[in-house]
Amino acid sequence: MVASALNHMDLWLRQGLPRPGRLPMVPGCDGAGTVSEVGEGAGPWAPGDEVVVNPSIACGHCPACLADRSVDCAQWGILGEHYWGTHGEEVVVPGANLVRRPPGLSWEESAAYGLCALTAYRMLQRARLRAGERLLVVGAGGGVASMAIAIGARTGAEVLATSRHEAKRRRALELGAAEAFATGGPVPVKADVVVDSSGSATWAASVRSLARGGRLVLCGATGGARVELDLARLFYSQQEVIGSTMGTYREFAEVTKLVADGLPVVVDSVHRLADYPSALDRLGAGDQFGKVVLDHRGVTTTT
Ligand SMILES: [Zn+2]
C-alpha cells in the first residue's frame, strides 16, 4: 500500500459495530499501491503494477455476479469489514478487485476515490438522475456527498447542497453546486433527487424537499436509523425511497474512468500511517471536507 483512505466504516469498526468475526482485524476499505505478488488465476497483474483497490468483493461466478449484480452476491462483502483491509502495509485481494491507477492522479487521490465515488455513482444511477433535473445533496462534507455533488454536476443536473458549516457550503459551490443552504433551514425549492445518508437527523426536511415523482436515496444512517414516513404523502406524490450501498464491478470501472477524465477527488488532509488514531479523530469530529487519507510511505515493511 502506498496510500489509503478513511471511511465512516472505520469509525463504526472501532466501536465494534459490527464486531469483527475474529481479532486481530485490519480496517480500511480504500487504498492504492503497487502489486507485490500475484497468485494463480489472479488475472493480468504483474509485480510493480500501480493499482487502486475496489473495496466491494463478490464471488464472480454466481448467477447474481454473472448478471452484473455483484452487490446481490451471497458472498458479497466489503474490504475492511468482512475482510482484512487496506490500513496496513500490505493487503491481499482478488485480482478482479484491482484497476489500473488512473494516470494524472496523485497517490492520495488514487487512494481516496474508491468507496465514496462508487457509492455516490450507484446512488445516482439507482435514483435515475438525469440532465436538467434538480439534485439536493444533504450534508456536504463527507466523501460520498462531495462525490454526489461532483457527479451530479457532471450529469448536467442542477445541484443544491446543504451543510451546517459556511466553509463547506463554499466548497460545495466550488465542486459544482448551484446553491448551498444551511442545514435545518428551509430549502426554497423541491428536488427530483435527494441524497441524504444522515438518517433521522435530517429525514423530515429531506422528505419535505422531494418534488412530485421525487426519489430519496440513502446509503447510510449515521444520525439514527429510525424515522417516520407519511405513506399517504409518499404515494400521493409518486415518490420513492431507495436504499443503496457500494456498487458493482462495472460501476467501479465506470467511476474510475470518470475520475481519470477529471472528476475531482477531494482530499481533506493527509496523515502518516503511524498517526492513524488522529486521522480517525479528524473523521469522527466531522470537520472534514472530502477524504481523510493515510500516507503509508516511510513505513518499514517487516516481512
Ligand atoms: Zn457471486
Short mmCIF file of C-alpha atoms and ligand atoms in Angstrom, two decimals:
data_model
loop_
_atom_site.label_atom_id
_atom_site.label_comp_id
_atom_site.label_asym_id
_atom_site.label_seq_id
_atom_site.Cartn_x
_atom_site.Cartn_y
_atom_site.Cartn_z
CA MET A 1 0.00 0.00 0.00
CA VAL A 2 1.24 3.48 -0.85
CA ALA A 3 -1.83 5.35 0.44
CA SER A 4 -5.21 4.50 1.89
CA ALA A 5 -8.30 6.48 2.86
CA LEU A 6 -10.64 6.51 5.83
CA ASN A 7 -14.38 5.93 5.75
CA HIS A 8 -17.15 6.01 8.32
CA MET A 9 -16.86 2.23 8.31
CA ASP A 10 -13.56 2.59 10.19
CA LEU A 11 -15.24 4.59 12.95
CA TRP A 12 -18.03 2.01 13.25
CA LEU A 13 -15.49 -0.81 13.32
CA ARG A 14 -13.52 0.87 16.12
CA GLN A 15 -16.74 0.82 18.16
CA GLY A 16 -17.28 -2.86 17.38
CA LEU A 17 -20.21 -2.13 15.04
CA PRO A 18 -20.16 -4.63 13.53
CA ARG A 19 -17.93 -6.67 15.80
CA PRO A 20 -15.21 -8.30 13.64
CA GLY A 21 -15.66 -12.05 13.19
CA ARG A 22 -12.23 -12.52 14.74
CA LEU A 23 -9.36 -10.42 16.02
CA PRO A 24 -6.89 -9.09 15.09
CA MET A 25 -8.61 -7.19 12.28
CA VAL A 26 -7.09 -4.67 9.89
CA PRO A 27 -9.61 -1.96 8.93
CA GLY A 28 -9.61 0.07 5.73
CA CYS A 29 -11.78 -0.07 2.60
CA ASP A 30 -9.85 2.21 0.25
CA GLY A 31 -6.32 2.19 -0.98
CA ALA A 32 -3.81 2.33 -3.80
CA GLY A 33 -0.39 0.79 -4.16
CA THR A 34 1.85 -1.47 -6.22
CA VAL A 35 1.34 -5.17 -6.85
CA SER A 36 3.99 -7.12 -4.95
CA GLU A 37 2.89 -10.70 -5.63
CA VAL A 38 0.37 -12.36 -7.95
CA GLY A 39 -1.41 -15.59 -7.09
CA GLU A 40 -2.58 -18.19 -9.58
CA GLY A 41 -5.62 -17.12 -11.60
CA ALA A 42 -5.45 -13.55 -10.30
CA GLY A 43 -5.65 -12.03 -13.76
CA PRO A 44 -3.38 -9.85 -15.85
CA TRP A 45 -1.36 -8.32 -12.99
CA ALA A 46 2.41 -8.29 -12.54
CA PRO A 47 4.63 -7.13 -9.70
CA GLY A 48 5.17 -3.39 -9.92
CA ASP A 49 1.76 -2.59 -11.45
CA GLU A 50 0.25 0.56 -9.90
CA VAL A 51 -3.32 -0.19 -8.89
CA VAL A 52 -6.39 1.01 -7.00
CA VAL A 53 -8.39 -1.40 -4.83
CA ASN A 54 -12.15 -1.86 -5.34
CA PRO A 55 -13.49 -2.49 -1.81
CA SER A 56 -16.67 -4.30 -2.93
CA ILE A 57 -15.86 -8.03 -3.10
CA ALA A 58 -18.08 -10.74 -4.62
CA CYS A 59 -17.56 -14.34 -5.79
CA GLY A 60 -17.60 -13.57 -9.52
CA HIS A 61 -19.36 -16.74 -10.67
CA CYS A 62 -22.84 -16.97 -9.05
CA PRO A 63 -26.00 -16.01 -11.01
CA ALA A 64 -26.06 -12.52 -9.40
CA CYS A 65 -22.40 -11.88 -10.26
CA LEU A 66 -22.84 -13.15 -13.82
CA ALA A 67 -25.86 -10.85 -14.23
CA ASP A 68 -23.78 -7.77 -13.26
CA ARG A 69 -25.46 -7.62 -9.83
CA SER A 70 -22.39 -8.43 -7.71
CA VAL A 71 -23.85 -6.35 -4.82
CA ASP A 72 -26.51 -9.11 -4.54
CA CYS A 73 -23.94 -11.94 -4.39
CA ALA A 74 -24.46 -14.23 -1.37
CA GLN A 75 -20.72 -13.93 -0.68
CA TRP A 76 -20.65 -10.17 -1.15
CA GLY A 77 -18.54 -8.30 1.39
CA ILE A 78 -16.58 -5.12 2.00
CA LEU A 79 -12.82 -4.90 2.39
CA GLY A 80 -12.10 -3.64 5.89
CA GLU A 81 -15.38 -5.00 7.26
CA HIS A 82 -15.63 -8.63 6.13
CA TYR A 83 -12.01 -8.95 5.01
CA TRP A 84 -8.70 -7.58 6.29
CA GLY A 85 -8.44 -4.08 4.87
CA THR A 86 -6.10 -1.51 3.46
CA HIS A 87 -4.80 0.29 6.56
CA GLY A 88 -1.78 -1.98 6.70
CA GLU A 89 1.49 -2.34 4.88
CA GLU A 90 0.06 -4.97 2.52
CA VAL A 91 -3.39 -6.29 1.62
CA VAL A 92 -4.50 -9.43 -0.23
CA VAL A 93 -7.42 -9.01 -2.65
CA PRO A 94 -8.88 -10.90 -5.62
CA GLY A 95 -7.32 -9.81 -8.92
CA ALA A 96 -10.78 -8.74 -10.07
CA ASN A 97 -10.75 -6.12 -7.32
CA LEU A 98 -7.89 -4.15 -8.85
CA VAL A 99 -7.99 -1.46 -11.52
CA ARG A 100 -5.04 0.37 -13.01
CA ARG A 101 -4.26 3.62 -11.22
CA PRO A 102 -5.70 6.49 -13.30
CA PRO A 103 -2.88 8.48 -14.90
CA GLY A 104 -2.57 12.03 -13.66
CA LEU A 105 -3.85 11.31 -10.16
CA SER A 106 -1.66 11.57 -7.09
CA TRP A 107 -1.33 8.50 -4.87
CA GLU A 108 -3.52 10.26 -2.30
CA GLU A 109 -6.28 10.92 -4.85
CA SER A 110 -5.96 7.37 -6.17
CA ALA A 111 -6.49 6.02 -2.66
CA ALA A 112 -9.36 8.39 -1.89
CA TYR A 113 -11.99 7.97 -4.59
CA GLY A 114 -12.91 4.26 -4.43
CA LEU A 115 -15.67 3.72 -1.89
CA CYS A 116 -17.13 7.24 -1.95
CA ALA A 117 -17.24 7.59 -5.74
CA LEU A 118 -18.56 4.06 -6.20
CA THR A 119 -21.29 4.62 -3.60
CA ALA A 120 -22.31 8.06 -4.89
CA TYR A 121 -22.31 6.86 -8.51
CA ARG A 122 -24.55 3.88 -7.82
CA MET A 123 -26.90 6.00 -5.69
CA LEU A 124 -27.42 8.46 -8.55
CA GLN A 125 -27.83 5.57 -11.01
CA ARG A 126 -30.41 3.93 -8.74
CA ALA A 127 -32.21 7.29 -8.36
CA ARG A 128 -32.15 7.70 -12.18
CA LEU A 129 -30.79 11.26 -12.02
CA ARG A 130 -30.97 12.87 -15.46
CA ALA A 131 -29.61 16.07 -17.02
CA GLY A 132 -31.87 19.01 -16.27
CA GLU A 133 -33.20 17.54 -13.03
CA ARG A 134 -32.58 19.08 -9.63
CA LEU A 135 -30.41 17.18 -7.14
CA LEU A 136 -30.23 18.06 -3.43
CA VAL A 137 -27.22 16.70 -1.53
CA VAL A 138 -27.75 16.90 2.23
CA GLY A 139 -24.71 17.31 4.48
CA ALA A 140 -21.97 18.35 2.06
CA GLY A 141 -18.60 17.49 3.53
CA GLY A 142 -18.38 13.71 3.62
CA GLY A 143 -16.76 11.78 0.82
CA VAL A 144 -20.00 10.38 -0.64
CA ALA A 145 -21.69 13.80 -0.52
CA SER A 146 -18.84 15.62 -2.24
CA MET A 147 -18.73 12.92 -4.93
CA ALA A 148 -22.52 13.13 -5.37
CA ILE A 149 -22.21 16.90 -5.93
CA ALA A 150 -19.43 16.44 -8.49
CA ILE A 151 -21.11 13.54 -10.33
CA GLY A 152 -24.49 15.33 -10.27
CA ALA A 153 -22.98 18.47 -11.78
CA ARG A 154 -21.22 16.38 -14.44
CA THR A 155 -24.52 14.63 -15.25
CA GLY A 156 -26.00 18.02 -16.09
CA ALA A 157 -28.29 18.26 -13.07
CA GLU A 158 -28.84 21.46 -11.12
CA VAL A 159 -27.14 20.61 -7.82
CA LEU A 160 -28.10 22.09 -4.45
CA ALA A 161 -26.28 21.25 -1.23
CA THR A 162 -26.77 21.77 2.48
CA SER A 163 -24.26 21.99 5.30
CA ARG A 164 -24.09 23.34 8.83
CA HIS A 165 -20.77 24.97 8.01
CA GLU A 166 -20.29 28.11 5.93
CA ALA A 167 -16.88 26.89 4.71
CA LYS A 168 -18.35 23.57 3.50
CA ARG A 169 -21.14 25.40 1.67
CA ARG A 170 -18.47 27.40 -0.13
CA ARG A 171 -16.59 24.22 -1.08
CA ALA A 172 -19.82 22.68 -2.39
CA LEU A 173 -20.22 25.63 -4.76
CA GLU A 174 -16.64 25.09 -5.98
CA LEU A 175 -17.48 21.45 -6.73
CA GLY A 176 -20.36 22.45 -8.97
CA ALA A 177 -23.34 23.10 -6.71
CA ALA A 178 -25.50 25.99 -7.95
CA GLU A 179 -26.61 26.94 -4.44
CA ALA A 180 -25.87 25.86 -0.88
CA PHE A 181 -28.11 26.24 2.16
CA ALA A 182 -27.68 25.95 5.92
CA THR A 183 -28.75 22.51 7.24
CA GLY A 184 -32.04 22.72 9.10
CA GLY A 185 -33.09 25.91 7.36
CA PRO A 186 -35.68 25.98 4.61
CA VAL A 187 -34.68 24.75 1.16
CA PRO A 188 -36.83 27.04 -1.01
CA VAL A 189 -37.15 24.62 -3.94
CA LYS A 190 -38.15 20.98 -4.44
CA ALA A 191 -35.67 18.44 -5.76
CA ASP A 192 -36.18 15.48 -8.12
CA VAL A 193 -33.47 13.51 -6.33
CA VAL A 194 -32.37 13.92 -2.71
CA VAL A 195 -29.15 12.26 -1.46
CA ASP A 196 -29.20 12.03 2.32
CA SER A 197 -27.39 9.48 4.46
CA SER A 198 -27.69 11.34 7.75
CA GLY A 199 -30.68 9.29 8.88
CA SER A 200 -33.16 10.60 11.41
CA ALA A 201 -31.46 13.98 11.96
CA THR A 202 -32.36 15.36 8.53
CA TRP A 203 -35.02 12.88 7.37
CA ALA A 204 -38.11 15.10 7.76
CA ALA A 205 -36.53 18.04 5.94
CA SER A 206 -35.28 15.77 3.15
CA VAL A 207 -38.71 14.22 2.59
CA ARG A 208 -40.26 17.71 2.54
CA SER A 209 -37.74 18.73 -0.14
CA LEU A 210 -38.89 15.99 -2.56
CA ALA A 211 -40.71 17.13 -5.69
CA ARG A 212 -43.62 15.15 -7.12
CA GLY A 213 -42.09 11.97 -8.53
CA GLY A 214 -39.01 12.63 -6.41
CA ARG A 215 -36.55 9.92 -5.32
CA LEU A 216 -34.82 9.98 -1.94
CA VAL A 217 -31.74 7.76 -2.00
CA LEU A 218 -29.65 6.81 1.03
CA CYS A 219 -26.55 4.72 1.69
CA GLY A 220 -26.31 5.07 5.45
CA ALA A 221 -27.96 6.39 8.58
CA THR A 222 -25.15 7.98 10.57
CA GLY A 223 -27.52 10.08 12.70
CA GLY A 224 -30.00 7.31 13.56
CA ALA A 225 -31.85 4.60 11.62
CA ARG A 226 -35.46 5.06 12.87
CA VAL A 227 -37.61 7.57 11.02
CA GLU A 228 -41.27 8.42 10.46
CA LEU A 229 -42.75 8.46 7.00
CA ASP A 230 -46.15 9.78 5.89
CA LEU A 231 -47.18 7.00 3.49
CA ALA A 232 -50.17 8.96 2.15
CA ARG A 233 -47.91 11.78 1.09
CA LEU A 234 -45.43 9.30 -0.41
CA PHE A 235 -47.87 7.52 -2.69
CA TYR A 236 -49.95 10.57 -3.50
CA SER A 237 -46.81 12.38 -4.67
CA GLN A 238 -45.50 9.34 -6.62
CA GLN A 239 -42.30 9.39 -4.57
CA GLU A 240 -39.69 6.71 -3.86
CA VAL A 241 -37.27 5.92 -1.06
CA ILE A 242 -34.28 3.96 -2.37
CA GLY A 243 -31.60 2.14 -0.42
CA SER A 244 -28.19 1.66 -1.99
CA THR A 245 -24.75 0.54 -0.89
CA MET A 246 -21.37 0.23 -2.60
CA GLY A 247 -21.57 -0.83 -6.27
CA THR A 248 -20.82 -3.45 -8.88
CA TYR A 249 -17.53 -4.21 -10.67
CA ARG A 250 -18.84 -2.49 -13.80
CA GLU A 251 -19.74 0.60 -11.78
CA PHE A 252 -16.26 0.68 -10.23
CA ALA A 253 -14.72 0.63 -13.71
CA GLU A 254 -17.08 3.45 -14.74
CA VAL A 255 -16.22 5.71 -11.78
CA THR A 256 -12.52 5.04 -12.33
CA LYS A 257 -12.98 6.28 -15.90
CA LEU A 258 -14.87 9.37 -14.61
CA VAL A 259 -12.02 10.14 -12.21
CA ALA A 260 -9.44 9.58 -14.97
CA ASP A 261 -11.45 12.02 -17.11
CA GLY A 262 -11.22 14.75 -14.48
CA LEU A 263 -13.96 14.16 -11.91
CA PRO A 264 -12.49 15.95 -8.88
CA VAL A 265 -11.30 13.83 -5.95
CA VAL A 266 -11.39 15.96 -2.81
CA VAL A 267 -8.69 15.18 -0.27
CA ASP A 268 -9.28 16.85 3.09
CA SER A 269 -5.99 16.00 4.76
CA VAL A 270 -3.09 13.54 4.59
CA HIS A 271 -1.78 11.80 7.72
CA ARG A 272 1.07 9.37 8.26
CA LEU A 273 0.02 5.75 8.79
CA ALA A 274 1.59 5.96 12.26
CA ASP A 275 -0.84 8.80 13.08
CA TYR A 276 -3.89 6.61 12.39
CA PRO A 277 -5.67 7.47 15.66
CA SER A 278 -5.55 11.23 15.00
CA ALA A 279 -6.70 10.66 11.40
CA LEU A 280 -9.71 8.73 12.76
CA ASP A 281 -10.38 11.57 15.21
CA ARG A 282 -10.38 14.06 12.32
CA LEU A 283 -13.07 11.98 10.60
CA GLY A 284 -15.01 11.47 13.82
CA ALA A 285 -15.16 15.21 14.52
CA GLY A 286 -16.96 15.75 11.21
CA ASP A 287 -14.98 18.87 10.30
CA GLN A 288 -13.50 17.39 7.13
CA PHE A 289 -14.40 18.25 3.56
CA GLY A 290 -13.56 15.30 1.34
CA LYS A 291 -11.38 12.36 2.22
CA VAL A 292 -9.00 11.82 5.13
CA VAL A 293 -6.01 9.98 3.64
CA LEU A 294 -3.14 7.96 5.11
CA ASP A 295 0.32 8.09 3.53
CA HIS A 296 1.99 4.69 4.02
CA ARG A 297 5.37 5.73 2.60
CA GLY A 298 8.20 5.67 5.06
CA VAL A 299 6.69 2.70 6.93
CA THR A 300 9.25 -0.07 7.31
CA THR A 301 7.93 -3.37 5.99
CA THR A 302 8.92 -6.21 8.26
CA THR A 303 8.14 -9.18 6.00
ZN ZN B 1 -21.39 -14.00 -6.61
#
